[in-house]
Coordinates of C-alpha atoms in Angstrom, one line a residue:
M1 CA 6.9 -23.2 17.0
R2 CA 10.4 -22.4 18.0
F3 CA 13.3 -23.3 15.7
S4 CA 16.8 -23.7 17.2
F5 CA 20.0 -25.4 16.5
L6 CA 22.8 -26.7 18.8
L7 CA 26.3 -27.3 17.5
T8 CA 28.8 -29.7 18.9
T9 CA 30.7 -28.4 21.9
G10 CA 33.8 -26.5 20.8
I11 CA 32.5 -26.0 17.2
S12 CA 31.0 -22.5 16.6
A13 CA 30.4 -22.5 12.9
V14 CA 30.2 -24.5 9.7
F15 CA 32.0 -23.7 6.4
I16 CA 30.4 -24.5 3.1
F17 CA 32.2 -23.8 -0.2
A18 CA 29.9 -23.5 -3.3
T19 CA 30.1 -22.5 -6.9
V20 CA 26.7 -21.8 -8.5
S21 CA 25.4 -21.2 -12.0
G22 CA 26.8 -18.3 -14.0
G23 CA 30.2 -18.4 -12.4
L24 CA 29.1 -16.6 -9.2
A25 CA 31.1 -18.3 -6.5
Q26 CA 31.1 -17.6 -2.8
R27 CA 32.1 -18.8 0.6
V28 CA 29.3 -19.5 3.1
K29 CA 29.9 -19.6 6.8
S30 CA 27.0 -20.5 9.1
A31 CA 26.4 -20.5 12.8
A32 CA 23.6 -21.5 15.2
F33 CA 20.5 -19.3 15.3
S34 CA 17.1 -19.5 17.0
Y35 CA 13.9 -17.7 15.9
L36 CA 10.3 -17.5 16.8
P37 CA 8.1 -16.3 13.8
E38 CA 6.5 -12.9 14.5
Q39 CA 2.8 -12.5 14.9
T40 CA 1.8 -9.0 13.5
E41 CA -1.5 -7.3 13.1
D42 CA -0.4 -5.6 9.9
R43 CA 1.4 -7.9 7.5
Y44 CA 1.8 -5.2 4.9
N45 CA 3.6 -2.8 7.2
Q46 CA 6.1 -4.3 9.7
R47 CA 7.1 -2.0 12.5
V48 CA 10.6 -3.5 12.5
A49 CA 11.4 -4.7 9.1
S50 CA 15.3 -4.7 9.5
K51 CA 16.5 -6.9 12.3
T52 CA 20.2 -7.1 11.3
L53 CA 22.1 -3.8 11.4
P54 CA 25.7 -3.5 10.1
V55 CA 28.2 -1.8 12.4
P56 CA 30.7 0.5 10.6
T57 CA 33.6 -0.6 12.7
G58 CA 32.9 -4.3 11.8
G59 CA 30.3 -6.9 12.3
F60 CA 26.6 -6.4 13.0
V61 CA 23.9 -6.4 15.7
I62 CA 20.7 -8.5 15.5
L63 CA 17.3 -8.3 17.2
A64 CA 16.5 -12.0 17.8
H65 CA 13.1 -13.3 18.8
K66 CA 13.9 -16.1 21.2
S67 CA 10.5 -17.0 22.7
A68 CA 7.0 -15.7 23.3
T69 CA 8.3 -13.6 26.2
E70 CA 11.9 -12.9 25.2
Y71 CA 13.9 -11.0 22.6
A72 CA 17.6 -10.6 22.6
V73 CA 19.9 -8.0 21.1
E74 CA 23.1 -9.7 20.0
R75 CA 26.3 -8.4 18.5
Y76 CA 28.5 -10.5 16.2
D77 CA 31.8 -9.8 14.6
A78 CA 32.3 -10.2 10.8
D79 CA 33.1 -14.0 11.3
L80 CA 29.8 -14.7 13.1
K81 CA 31.4 -14.9 16.5
R82 CA 28.9 -13.7 19.0
L83 CA 30.5 -10.9 21.1
W84 CA 27.6 -10.4 23.5
S85 CA 23.9 -11.1 24.0
T86 CA 21.5 -9.1 26.1
S87 CA 18.0 -10.3 26.9
L88 CA 14.9 -8.2 26.5
S89 CA 12.0 -9.8 28.4
L90 CA 8.5 -8.8 27.2
A91 CA 5.3 -9.1 29.2
A92 CA 2.0 -10.1 27.7
G93 CA 0.7 -7.3 25.5
E94 CA 4.2 -5.9 24.8
S95 CA 5.8 -5.8 21.4
I96 CA 8.9 -4.3 19.7
D97 CA 8.1 -1.0 17.9
G98 CA 11.6 0.2 17.0
F99 CA 15.2 -1.0 16.6
T100 CA 18.2 1.0 15.5
R101 CA 21.8 1.7 16.3
N102 CA 24.2 4.7 16.2
G103 CA 27.9 4.9 16.7
T104 CA 27.8 4.1 20.4
Q105 CA 24.5 2.5 21.3
V106 CA 21.6 0.3 20.3
L107 CA 18.1 1.7 20.8
V108 CA 14.9 -0.4 21.2
V109 CA 11.4 0.9 21.6
V110 CA 8.8 -1.3 23.2
H111 CA 5.0 -0.8 23.0
Q112 CA 2.9 -1.7 26.1
G113 CA -0.8 -2.1 25.5
S114 CA -2.4 -2.1 28.9
P115 CA -3.5 -0.9 31.4
A116 CA -2.5 2.3 29.4
Q117 CA -0.5 2.4 26.2
Q118 CA 3.1 3.3 26.8
L119 CA 6.2 3.5 24.7
L120 CA 9.3 2.4 26.6
G121 CA 12.9 3.0 25.5
Y122 CA 16.0 0.9 26.1
T123 CA 19.6 1.8 25.3
L124 CA 22.4 -0.8 25.1
D125 CA 26.0 0.0 24.9
L126 CA 27.3 -1.1 21.5
A127 CA 30.7 -2.2 22.8
S128 CA 29.5 -4.3 25.9
G129 CA 25.8 -4.9 25.4
Q130 CA 25.1 -3.4 28.9
K131 CA 21.4 -2.4 29.0
A132 CA 20.2 0.7 30.8
P133 CA 16.8 0.6 32.7
A134 CA 13.7 1.2 30.6
K135 CA 12.6 4.8 30.2
K136 CA 9.0 5.7 29.7
L137 CA 8.9 7.9 26.5
L138 CA 5.2 8.4 26.1
E139 CA 1.8 7.4 27.4
A140 CA -1.6 7.3 25.7
G141 CA -5.1 6.0 26.6
P142 CA -5.9 2.3 26.2
R143 CA -8.5 3.1 23.5
D144 CA -6.5 5.8 21.7
R145 CA -4.9 5.1 18.4
R146 CA -1.6 3.3 18.7
P147 CA 1.2 5.8 19.2
G148 CA 4.2 5.9 16.8
A149 CA 8.0 6.1 16.9
A150 CA 10.6 7.0 14.3
F151 CA 14.4 7.3 14.3
S152 CA 16.7 9.8 12.5
P153 CA 18.8 8.4 9.6
D154 CA 21.9 8.2 11.8
G155 CA 20.0 6.7 14.9
T156 CA 20.9 9.6 17.2
K157 CA 17.4 11.1 17.5
L158 CA 14.0 9.6 18.2
V159 CA 10.6 11.1 17.9
V160 CA 7.5 9.5 19.6
W161 CA 4.0 10.7 19.2
R162 CA 0.3 10.1 20.1
Y163 CA -2.8 11.1 18.3
L164 CA -5.3 13.6 19.7
T165 CA -8.7 12.8 18.2
Q166 CA -12.3 13.9 18.1
G167 CA -14.3 10.9 17.4
P168 CA -12.6 9.1 14.5
Q169 CA -10.8 12.3 13.2
I170 CA -7.2 13.2 14.1
K171 CA -7.1 16.8 15.3
A172 CA -3.5 17.0 16.4
I173 CA -0.4 15.0 17.2
S174 CA 1.5 15.4 20.5
A175 CA 5.2 14.5 20.0
S176 CA 8.4 14.3 22.0
V177 CA 12.0 14.3 20.6
Y178 CA 14.8 12.5 22.4
D179 CA 18.5 12.1 21.8
E180 CA 20.5 8.8 21.7
K181 CA 20.7 8.8 25.5
L182 CA 16.9 9.1 25.6
T183 CA 17.2 12.6 27.1
K184 CA 14.2 14.7 26.1
L185 CA 15.0 17.6 23.7
K186 CA 11.6 19.0 22.9
D187 CA 7.8 18.5 23.3
R188 CA 5.8 19.7 20.3
T189 CA 2.1 19.7 19.2
Y190 CA 1.3 19.5 15.5
D191 CA -2.2 21.0 14.9
F192 CA -4.4 19.7 12.0
H193 CA -7.6 21.6 12.5
D194 CA -7.0 23.1 9.1
Q195 CA -6.9 19.7 7.3
G196 CA -10.6 18.9 7.2
G197 CA -11.9 15.4 7.6
F198 CA -9.9 13.1 5.4
F199 CA -6.1 12.9 5.5
S200 CA -3.2 10.8 6.7
S201 CA 0.0 11.8 8.5
T202 CA 3.4 10.4 9.4
V203 CA 6.2 11.9 11.5
H204 CA 10.0 11.8 10.6
V205 CA 13.0 13.2 12.5
G206 CA 16.2 14.5 11.1
N207 CA 19.7 14.0 12.5
D208 CA 19.5 17.5 13.9
G209 CA 16.3 16.8 15.8
S210 CA 14.0 18.7 13.4
Q211 CA 10.7 17.0 12.7
Y212 CA 9.1 16.6 9.4
V213 CA 5.3 15.9 9.4
T214 CA 4.2 14.4 6.0
L215 CA 0.5 14.8 5.2
V216 CA -1.7 13.4 2.4
G217 CA -4.7 15.8 2.6
D218 CA -7.3 17.7 0.5
E219 CA -9.3 14.5 0.3
M220 CA -6.1 12.5 -0.5
K221 CA -5.0 14.8 -3.4
K222 CA -2.2 16.9 -1.9
L223 CA 1.2 16.1 -0.4
T224 CA 2.4 18.4 2.3
V225 CA 5.5 18.5 4.4
R226 CA 5.8 20.6 7.6
R227 CA 9.1 21.2 9.3
Y228 CA 9.3 21.9 13.0
R229 CA 12.6 22.9 14.5
N230 CA 13.6 22.6 18.1
D231 CA 15.2 26.1 18.3
S232 CA 12.5 28.1 16.6
P233 CA 8.7 28.4 16.6
E234 CA 8.7 28.8 12.9
V235 CA 6.9 26.1 10.9
K236 CA 8.2 25.7 7.3
V237 CA 5.5 24.3 4.9
M238 CA 5.8 22.9 1.4
S239 CA 2.8 21.5 -0.5
V240 CA 1.9 20.2 -3.9
S241 CA -1.2 18.7 -5.5
V242 CA -0.7 15.3 -7.0
G243 CA -4.3 14.4 -7.5
G244 CA -7.3 16.2 -9.1
T245 CA -9.7 15.7 -11.9
F246 CA -8.3 14.5 -15.2
G247 CA -10.4 13.8 -18.2
G248 CA -13.5 14.0 -16.0
K249 CA -12.1 11.4 -13.6
V250 CA -11.2 12.1 -10.0
V251 CA -7.7 10.9 -9.2
N252 CA -6.3 10.7 -5.6
V253 CA -3.4 9.2 -3.7
F254 CA -3.6 5.4 -3.2
D255 CA -0.2 4.7 -1.6
T256 CA 2.9 6.7 -0.5
R257 CA 6.5 6.2 0.5
F258 CA 8.8 8.8 2.1
R259 CA 12.5 8.9 2.5
L260 CA 14.3 11.5 4.7
L261 CA 18.0 11.9 4.0
P262 CA 20.8 13.0 6.4
D263 CA 20.9 16.4 4.7
N264 CA 17.2 17.1 5.5
T265 CA 16.1 16.4 1.9
L266 CA 12.9 14.5 1.8
Y267 CA 11.6 12.4 -1.1
A268 CA 8.0 11.5 -1.5
A269 CA 6.6 9.0 -4.0
A270 CA 2.9 8.4 -4.6
I271 CA 0.8 6.0 -6.6
C272 CA -2.4 7.7 -7.7
N273 CA -5.5 5.9 -8.8
E274 CA -9.0 6.7 -10.1
R275 CA -11.3 7.1 -7.1
E276 CA -14.4 5.5 -8.6
T277 CA -12.8 2.5 -10.3
G278 CA -9.5 2.0 -8.5
V279 CA -7.6 1.9 -11.8
Y280 CA -4.0 2.9 -11.4
H281 CA -3.3 6.3 -13.0
S282 CA 0.3 7.3 -12.4
L283 CA 3.4 7.5 -10.2
K284 CA 4.3 10.9 -8.9
L285 CA 7.6 11.9 -7.3
V286 CA 8.4 15.1 -5.2
K287 CA 11.6 16.3 -3.7
F288 CA 11.3 18.5 -0.7
D289 CA 14.6 20.2 0.0
F290 CA 14.7 22.0 3.4
T291 CA 18.4 23.1 3.1
A292 CA 19.0 26.9 2.8
E293 CA 15.7 28.7 1.9
G294 CA 13.9 25.5 1.0
D295 CA 12.9 24.3 -2.5
M296 CA 10.5 21.8 -4.0
K297 CA 10.9 19.8 -7.2
F298 CA 8.0 17.9 -8.8
A299 CA 9.0 15.2 -11.2
P300 CA 7.1 14.5 -14.4
E301 CA 4.5 11.8 -13.7
F302 CA 4.9 8.3 -15.0
K303 CA 1.5 7.1 -16.4
F304 CA 0.4 3.5 -16.0
T305 CA -0.7 3.0 -19.6
P306 CA -2.0 -0.1 -21.4
E307 CA 1.5 -0.5 -22.9
Y308 CA 2.9 -0.6 -19.4
L309 CA 0.4 -3.3 -18.3
A310 CA 1.4 -5.3 -21.4
E311 CA 5.1 -5.1 -20.2
V312 CA 4.0 -6.3 -16.7
N313 CA 2.1 -9.2 -18.2
K314 CA 5.0 -10.2 -20.3
A315 CA 7.4 -10.1 -17.3
N316 CA 5.3 -12.4 -15.1
G317 CA 3.5 -14.4 -17.7
S318 CA 0.1 -13.3 -16.7
V319 CA -3.0 -11.9 -18.6
A320 CA -4.1 -9.3 -16.0
K321 CA -6.7 -6.8 -17.2
R322 CA -5.4 -4.1 -14.9
L323 CA -2.7 -3.3 -12.3
E324 CA -3.8 -4.4 -8.8
D325 CA -2.2 -4.9 -5.3
V326 CA 0.9 -2.9 -6.2
Y327 CA 2.4 -1.0 -3.3
L328 CA 5.4 1.3 -2.9
T329 CA 8.2 -0.5 -1.0
D330 CA 11.5 1.5 -1.4
L331 CA 13.2 4.8 -2.4
L332 CA 16.8 3.9 -3.2
L333 CA 19.3 6.7 -3.7
T334 CA 22.9 6.6 -5.0
D335 CA 25.5 9.1 -3.7
D336 CA 25.0 11.2 -6.8
K337 CA 21.3 11.4 -6.2
Q338 CA 20.2 9.0 -8.9
L339 CA 16.9 7.6 -7.5
V340 CA 15.1 4.2 -7.9
V341 CA 11.5 4.0 -6.8
A342 CA 10.5 0.4 -6.1
A343 CA 7.0 -1.1 -5.9
E344 CA 5.9 -4.7 -5.5
K345 CA 2.7 -6.6 -6.0
K346 CA 1.6 -8.3 -2.8
Y347 CA -1.7 -9.9 -1.8
E348 CA -3.4 -12.7 0.1
E349 CA -5.5 -15.4 -1.5
G350 CA -8.7 -14.7 0.5
G351 CA -8.5 -13.7 4.1
D352 CA -6.3 -13.4 7.1
D353 CA -5.5 -17.1 7.3
S354 CA -4.6 -17.5 3.6
P355 CA -1.1 -17.7 2.0
G356 CA 0.6 -14.5 1.1
H357 CA 1.9 -13.8 -2.4
T358 CA 4.5 -11.4 -3.8
R359 CA 4.8 -11.0 -7.5
E360 CA 6.7 -8.7 -9.8
L361 CA 8.9 -5.8 -8.8
H362 CA 8.3 -2.4 -10.5
L363 CA 11.4 -0.2 -10.7
F364 CA 11.5 3.4 -11.9
G365 CA 14.7 5.3 -12.4
Y366 CA 15.2 9.1 -12.0
N367 CA 18.3 11.2 -12.6
E368 CA 19.6 13.8 -10.1
F369 CA 17.2 16.4 -11.6
Q370 CA 14.1 14.1 -10.9
T371 CA 13.7 13.4 -14.6
P372 CA 12.3 9.8 -15.3
T373 CA 15.0 8.0 -17.3
W374 CA 13.9 4.3 -17.4
H375 CA 11.7 1.6 -15.9
S376 CA 12.2 -2.1 -15.4
I377 CA 10.1 -5.0 -14.2
I378 CA 11.5 -8.0 -12.4
G379 CA 9.1 -11.0 -12.7
K380 CA 8.9 -13.4 -9.8
D381 CA 6.2 -15.5 -8.1
Q382 CA 6.7 -16.1 -4.3
V383 CA 4.3 -17.8 -1.9
A384 CA 4.4 -18.1 1.9
P385 CA 2.0 -19.6 4.5
A386 CA -0.2 -17.3 6.5
T387 CA 1.8 -18.0 9.7
E388 CA 4.8 -16.2 8.1
G389 CA 3.0 -13.3 6.5
Y390 CA 5.5 -11.6 4.2
S391 CA 8.6 -12.2 6.4
S392 CA 10.1 -14.8 4.0
I393 CA 8.9 -13.5 0.6
G394 CA 9.4 -10.2 -1.2
Y395 CA 12.9 -8.9 -1.5
R396 CA 15.8 -7.0 0.1
A397 CA 17.8 -4.3 -1.7
A398 CA 20.9 -2.2 -1.1
V399 CA 22.7 0.5 -3.0
F400 CA 26.5 0.3 -3.8
G401 CA 27.9 3.0 -6.1
P402 CA 25.9 3.0 -9.3
E403 CA 24.3 -0.4 -8.6
V404 CA 21.4 -1.7 -6.6
Q405 CA 21.6 -5.3 -5.4
V406 CA 18.4 -7.2 -5.0
V407 CA 18.1 -10.5 -3.1
T408 CA 15.0 -12.8 -3.2
W409 CA 14.2 -16.3 -2.1
E410 CA 12.7 -18.2 -5.0
K411 CA 12.6 -21.6 -6.6
L412 CA 14.0 -21.3 -10.1
K413 CA 14.7 -24.3 -12.4
N414 CA 13.6 -26.5 -9.5
K415 CA 16.3 -25.1 -7.2
S416 CA 15.3 -23.3 -4.0
D417 CA 17.9 -20.7 -3.1
L418 CA 18.6 -17.0 -2.4
Y419 CA 19.1 -15.2 -5.7
L420 CA 21.0 -12.1 -6.4
R421 CA 20.2 -9.6 -9.1
R422 CA 22.1 -6.4 -10.0
L423 CA 20.4 -3.3 -11.3
N424 CA 22.4 -0.7 -13.1
V425 CA 20.9 2.6 -11.8
Q426 CA 22.1 4.5 -14.9
T427 CA 20.4 2.3 -17.5
G428 CA 17.8 0.2 -15.6
V429 CA 19.3 -3.0 -16.9
V430 CA 18.8 -5.9 -14.5
S431 CA 21.1 -8.9 -14.5
E432 CA 19.9 -12.5 -14.6
P433 CA 19.3 -14.0 -11.1
K434 CA 22.3 -15.8 -9.7
G435 CA 22.0 -18.4 -6.9
L436 CA 24.0 -17.8 -3.7
G437 CA 24.5 -21.5 -3.0
L438 CA 22.5 -21.8 0.2
N439 CA 20.1 -24.5 -1.1
V440 CA 17.3 -23.1 1.0
A441 CA 14.6 -25.6 2.1
S442 CA 11.3 -25.3 0.4
D443 CA 8.3 -26.6 2.5
Q444 CA 5.7 -25.4 5.0
N445 CA 8.3 -24.7 7.8
P446 CA 10.2 -21.4 8.1
S447 CA 13.0 -21.5 5.5
Y448 CA 14.2 -18.0 5.1
V449 CA 13.6 -14.8 7.2
K450 CA 14.3 -11.7 5.0
D451 CA 14.2 -9.3 8.0
F452 CA 17.7 -10.5 8.9
T453 CA 19.2 -10.0 5.4
A454 CA 21.7 -7.2 5.3
W455 CA 24.9 -6.2 3.5
L456 CA 28.2 -5.7 5.4
D457 CA 29.7 -4.4 2.2
A458 CA 29.1 -4.8 -1.6
K459 CA 30.3 -8.4 -1.6
T460 CA 29.3 -9.6 1.9
L461 CA 25.7 -10.5 3.0
I462 CA 24.2 -11.7 6.2
G463 CA 21.1 -13.9 6.2
V464 CA 19.0 -16.4 8.1
S465 CA 17.9 -19.6 6.3
R466 CA 17.3 -23.3 6.7
P467 CA 19.5 -25.4 4.4
S468 CA 17.4 -28.6 4.0
K469 CA 14.0 -30.1 4.6
K470 CA 15.6 -32.7 6.9
S471 CA 16.8 -30.0 9.3
A472 CA 14.6 -28.0 11.7
A473 CA 17.4 -25.6 12.2
L474 CA 17.6 -22.0 11.0
M475 CA 21.2 -20.9 10.4
L476 CA 22.8 -17.5 10.5
N477 CA 24.8 -17.2 7.3
K478 CA 27.6 -15.0 6.0
I479 CA 27.9 -15.1 2.2
V480 CA 30.9 -13.7 0.5
V481 CA 30.3 -13.2 -3.3
K482 CA 33.4 -13.5 -5.3

């Protein structure tokens, strides 16, 4: 179903003034917005999770899903005035695989499924919205594994890759690196014949075009990062075991999350569990520093003890016998390298067509030396229909100075709204949730799309929500927190 809203001619926005509980007051400005819910094969791992991107010179760009065959890239100023809108028509079997921006351009990657798999790249001028013709970036066989794409932190480099397999086993990855104009810089092949039969891999690209291939290997016990430069054949490798046999029980990697910084430092977090029982064992954190000669720092593990489970049960009011369905979701870093690892419980009731749930947030704080300093648990209970997957539930987070801001859509004390929590990164103390005054509708129709939630600054948020059950309209909102 398509949701749209038309405003009276000559009126481009609606102002709402609100003061909510706890003294948190803000000004809300809203404008028309249309959106078609995404249909994705993998609800747990969206290919484009952020569809609103702030522009440093002011305002933001949005990737809007207009209809089954049309997306649009749109730029707005800070007052929600649309400066330009450029259509992206998609044929049957095509989908968006990447969306970013840099100082001068917006880049979009489109996956084409047949007759052969292709990745196509589009560039749009950030000032005017003018779109260059599509450029074929990569081609793979129709039965090959789906190819991948990743952008550098500053959006000026792009790496695309396809898997070279022998039966079900990956033997190598063939990759190409492009600059922001989609000019090819390098073709590379990453060989995995030494990895054996059971591993997973991901490719990252730095602002300088270097590629970082992350591997979980040795039967899912070891984290490895390989760096490939464009100006040298040398391959720099750093590796550390995070699994093994402990107390007679085999422990391996269950879930991972990686974060590559602009200075070519890469953080890796891993949840490890017992292979036979699935019982959660510990959280491991590794810092791979590729500056200078290269260095690796392995943080002390955080063990998931019975005492920790008791804390989780207290936070969400449950009586769970063990941790389950908890996945890593964010690595959040302050300017002084204080780190917060975030994980969230997410699950479906019983199949592809059942409602999705997200429960408590697990937060783990580390200082600049990778020493664990605190942990916090944010209890919540969110549900969304299967048609939305996890696009409306969960959370969005951003770092400002020594603070992490977390936004959720919840119904608290019988009030459905967006709620803001503030996390002190030094202490792990989390503030009480404060409503943002949007009065978000709570029914079976799309009410909030978290993919569009973004911060323009520490006190200004952009979001998409539906204000009441009586309205079928989703609105683009600017919320200024006083």
